mmCIF file of C-alpha atoms and ligand atoms in Angstrom:
data_model
loop_
_atom_site.group_PDB
_atom_site.id
_atom_site.type_symbol
_atom_site.label_atom_id
_atom_site.label_comp_id
_atom_site.label_asym_id
_atom_site.label_seq_id
_atom_site.Cartn_x
_atom_site.Cartn_y
_atom_site.Cartn_z
ATOM 1 C CA MET A 1 109.947 172.579 117.348
ATOM 2 C CA GLU A 2 107.500 169.580 118.330
ATOM 3 C CA TYR A 3 106.958 166.853 116.074
ATOM 4 C CA LEU A 4 103.619 165.112 114.775
ATOM 5 C CA PRO A 5 103.421 161.540 115.630
ATOM 6 C CA CYS A 6 102.753 160.282 112.169
ATOM 7 C CA ASN A 7 104.119 156.912 112.151
ATOM 8 C CA GLY A 8 101.223 154.589 112.547
ATOM 9 C CA CYS A 9 98.685 156.868 112.755
ATOM 10 C CA ARG A 10 97.631 155.383 108.891
ATOM 11 C CA GLY A 11 96.759 158.910 107.353
ATOM 12 C CA LEU A 12 93.958 160.029 110.115
ATOM 13 C CA CYS A 13 94.279 163.319 108.985
ATOM 14 C CA CYS A 14 94.542 162.400 105.027
ATOM 15 C CA GLY A 15 91.108 163.076 104.115
ATOM 16 C CA PRO A 16 89.850 165.641 101.348
ATOM 17 C CA VAL A 17 91.810 168.949 101.832
ATOM 18 C CA PRO A 18 91.591 172.267 99.362
ATOM 19 C CA VAL A 19 93.923 172.916 97.028
ATOM 20 C CA THR A 20 95.444 175.814 94.685
ATOM 21 C CA ALA A 21 95.750 176.005 90.930
ATOM 22 C CA GLN A 22 99.591 176.497 91.527
ATOM 23 C CA GLU A 23 99.584 173.303 93.834
ATOM 24 C CA LEU A 24 97.550 171.322 91.031
ATOM 25 C CA LYS A 25 100.121 172.404 88.954
ATOM 26 C CA ILE A 26 102.899 171.670 90.900
ATOM 27 C CA ILE A 27 101.756 167.960 91.786
ATOM 28 C CA ARG A 28 101.141 167.274 88.120
ATOM 29 C CA LYS A 29 104.507 168.213 87.117
ATOM 30 C CA ALA A 30 105.768 165.872 90.046
ATOM 31 C CA LEU A 31 103.764 162.866 89.480
ATOM 32 C CA GLY A 32 104.596 163.144 85.877
ATOM 33 C CA ALA A 33 108.299 162.869 86.909
ATOM 34 C CA MET A 34 107.503 159.828 89.228
ATOM 35 C CA PRO A 35 108.826 156.710 87.829
ATOM 36 C CA GLU A 36 105.673 154.880 86.219
ATOM 37 C CA GLU A 37 106.207 151.574 88.644
ATOM 38 C CA GLN A 38 106.360 153.891 91.798
ATOM 39 C CA ARG A 39 102.793 156.355 90.185
ATOM 40 C CA SER A 40 101.020 153.111 89.423
ATOM 41 C CA LYS A 41 101.555 151.638 92.683
ATOM 42 C CA LEU A 42 100.515 154.516 94.564
ATOM 43 C CA GLN A 43 97.203 155.036 92.516
ATOM 44 C CA HIS A 44 96.476 151.521 92.512
ATOM 45 C CA GLN A 45 96.202 151.009 96.122
ATOM 46 C CA LEU A 46 93.120 149.935 98.179
ATOM 47 C CA ARG A 47 92.365 152.824 100.527
ATOM 48 C CA PHE A 48 89.374 153.282 103.332
ATOM 49 C CA PRO A 49 86.881 155.409 101.552
ATOM 50 C CA GLY A 50 87.338 159.059 102.343
ATOM 51 C CA THR A 51 91.244 158.416 102.229
ATOM 52 C CA CYS A 52 93.114 161.222 100.223
ATOM 53 C CA ILE A 53 93.971 159.746 97.024
ATOM 54 C CA PHE A 54 97.897 160.535 97.395
ATOM 55 C CA TYR A 55 97.800 158.407 101.150
ATOM 56 C CA ASP A 56 100.388 156.047 100.687
ATOM 57 C CA ASP A 57 98.742 153.122 102.797
ATOM 58 C CA ASP A 58 101.227 150.281 102.165
ATOM 59 C CA ASN A 59 104.418 152.451 103.613
ATOM 60 C CA ASP A 60 101.954 154.465 106.317
ATOM 61 C CA LYS A 61 102.852 157.833 105.052
ATOM 62 C CA CYS A 62 102.139 160.623 102.087
ATOM 63 C CA GLY A 63 102.636 159.767 99.021
ATOM 64 C CA ILE A 64 103.703 163.072 97.654
ATOM 65 C CA HIS A 65 104.790 164.231 100.507
ATOM 66 C CA SER A 66 107.736 166.654 99.357
ATOM 67 C CA PHE A 67 105.426 168.477 97.299
ATOM 68 C CA ARG A 68 102.096 168.443 99.188
ATOM 69 C CA PRO A 69 99.431 170.758 99.470
ATOM 70 C CA GLY A 70 100.070 174.119 101.887
ATOM 71 C CA VAL A 71 97.310 172.665 104.090
ATOM 72 C CA CYS A 72 99.242 169.569 104.480
ATOM 73 C CA GLN A 73 102.186 171.277 105.059
ATOM 74 C CA ALA A 74 100.435 173.734 108.022
ATOM 75 C CA PHE A 75 98.190 170.552 109.303
ATOM 76 C CA GLY A 76 99.308 170.065 113.021
ATOM 77 C CA TYR A 77 101.083 173.347 114.069
ATOM 78 C CA TYR A 78 98.227 175.697 113.753
ATOM 79 C CA SER A 79 95.684 176.386 116.355
ATOM 80 C CA ASN A 80 92.937 175.701 113.883
ATOM 81 C CA LEU A 81 94.340 172.693 111.817
ATOM 82 C CA ILE A 82 95.548 170.664 115.553
ATOM 83 C CA CYS A 83 96.568 167.138 115.208
ATOM 84 C CA PHE A 84 94.524 165.019 118.374
ATOM 85 C CA ARG A 85 97.890 162.942 118.826
ATOM 86 C CA ASN A 86 99.804 166.198 119.358
ATOM 87 C CA PRO A 87 97.838 169.158 120.201
ATOM 88 C CA ALA A 88 101.092 171.074 121.653
ATOM 89 C CA ALA A 89 102.646 170.792 118.394
ATOM 90 C CA ALA A 90 100.104 173.376 116.928
ATOM 91 C CA ALA A 91 101.823 176.766 118.606
ATOM 92 C CA GLU A 92 101.268 178.760 115.619
ATOM 93 C CA GLU A 93 97.864 181.065 115.080
ATOM 94 C CA GLY A 94 95.194 180.122 112.690
ATOM 95 C CA TRP A 95 96.332 179.013 109.545
ATOM 96 C CA ASP A 96 94.975 180.765 106.554
ATOM 97 C CA THR A 97 95.808 181.159 102.869
ATOM 98 C CA SER A 98 94.961 184.082 101.042
ATOM 99 C CA GLU A 99 94.945 182.218 97.519
ATOM 100 C CA GLU A 100 91.487 180.487 96.590
ATOM 101 C CA PRO A 101 91.166 177.058 96.083
ATOM 102 C CA ALA A 102 90.593 175.563 93.025
ATOM 103 C CA GLY A 103 88.645 172.814 94.617
ATOM 104 C CA ILE A 104 88.722 169.863 96.870
ATOM 105 C CA LEU A 105 91.266 167.272 96.336
ATOM 106 C CA SER A 106 89.935 163.398 96.326
ATOM 107 C CA VAL A 107 86.951 165.211 95.610
ATOM 108 C CA ASP A 108 86.567 167.650 92.689
ATOM 109 C CA PHE A 109 90.392 166.219 91.842
ATOM 110 C CA THR A 110 90.878 162.863 91.518
ATOM 111 C CA TRP A 111 93.488 160.522 89.873
ATOM 112 C CA LYS A 112 92.195 160.602 86.515
ATOM 113 C CA ASP A 113 92.647 164.586 86.715
ATOM 114 C CA PHE A 114 96.461 163.919 87.370
HETATM 115 S S1 SF4 B 1 98.513 165.224 99.870
HETATM 116 FE FE1 SF4 B 1 99.568 164.142 101.510
HETATM 117 S S2 SF4 B 1 99.606 164.759 103.234
HETATM 118 FE FE2 SF4 B 1 97.627 165.916 102.013
HETATM 119 S S3 SF4 B 1 95.709 164.644 102.677
HETATM 120 FE FE3 SF4 B 1 97.049 163.501 101.031
HETATM 121 S S4 SF4 B 1 98.062 161.860 101.551
HETATM 122 FE FE4 SF4 B 1 97.752 163.191 103.319
#
């Protein structure tokens, strides 16, 4: 399996993404269990406008990686979610989800919702 060259990308693919009600529930629960200092550091980072609210710019990675939404998990590996830094990794056919999104993370849901 091809891996994505995420280091040094500074979260270019981490903008607003669709999120389902179930994913929101999982994120809320996991953020609630996160140590207060870690959560506060992640919440109050300066980010470029349009960057995902959970992107950890200090550490150049997703701040909620183990409980990130499905579209983030699929990104880079499907023909309709290609990472321009390694297009060859997108070997799977079009990614789809049968679940209707509850909204857009970073637009409809921001830190005040968690
Ligand atoms: S949840 Fe994580 S992987 Fe998904 S867009 Fe935000 S920072 Fe990127």
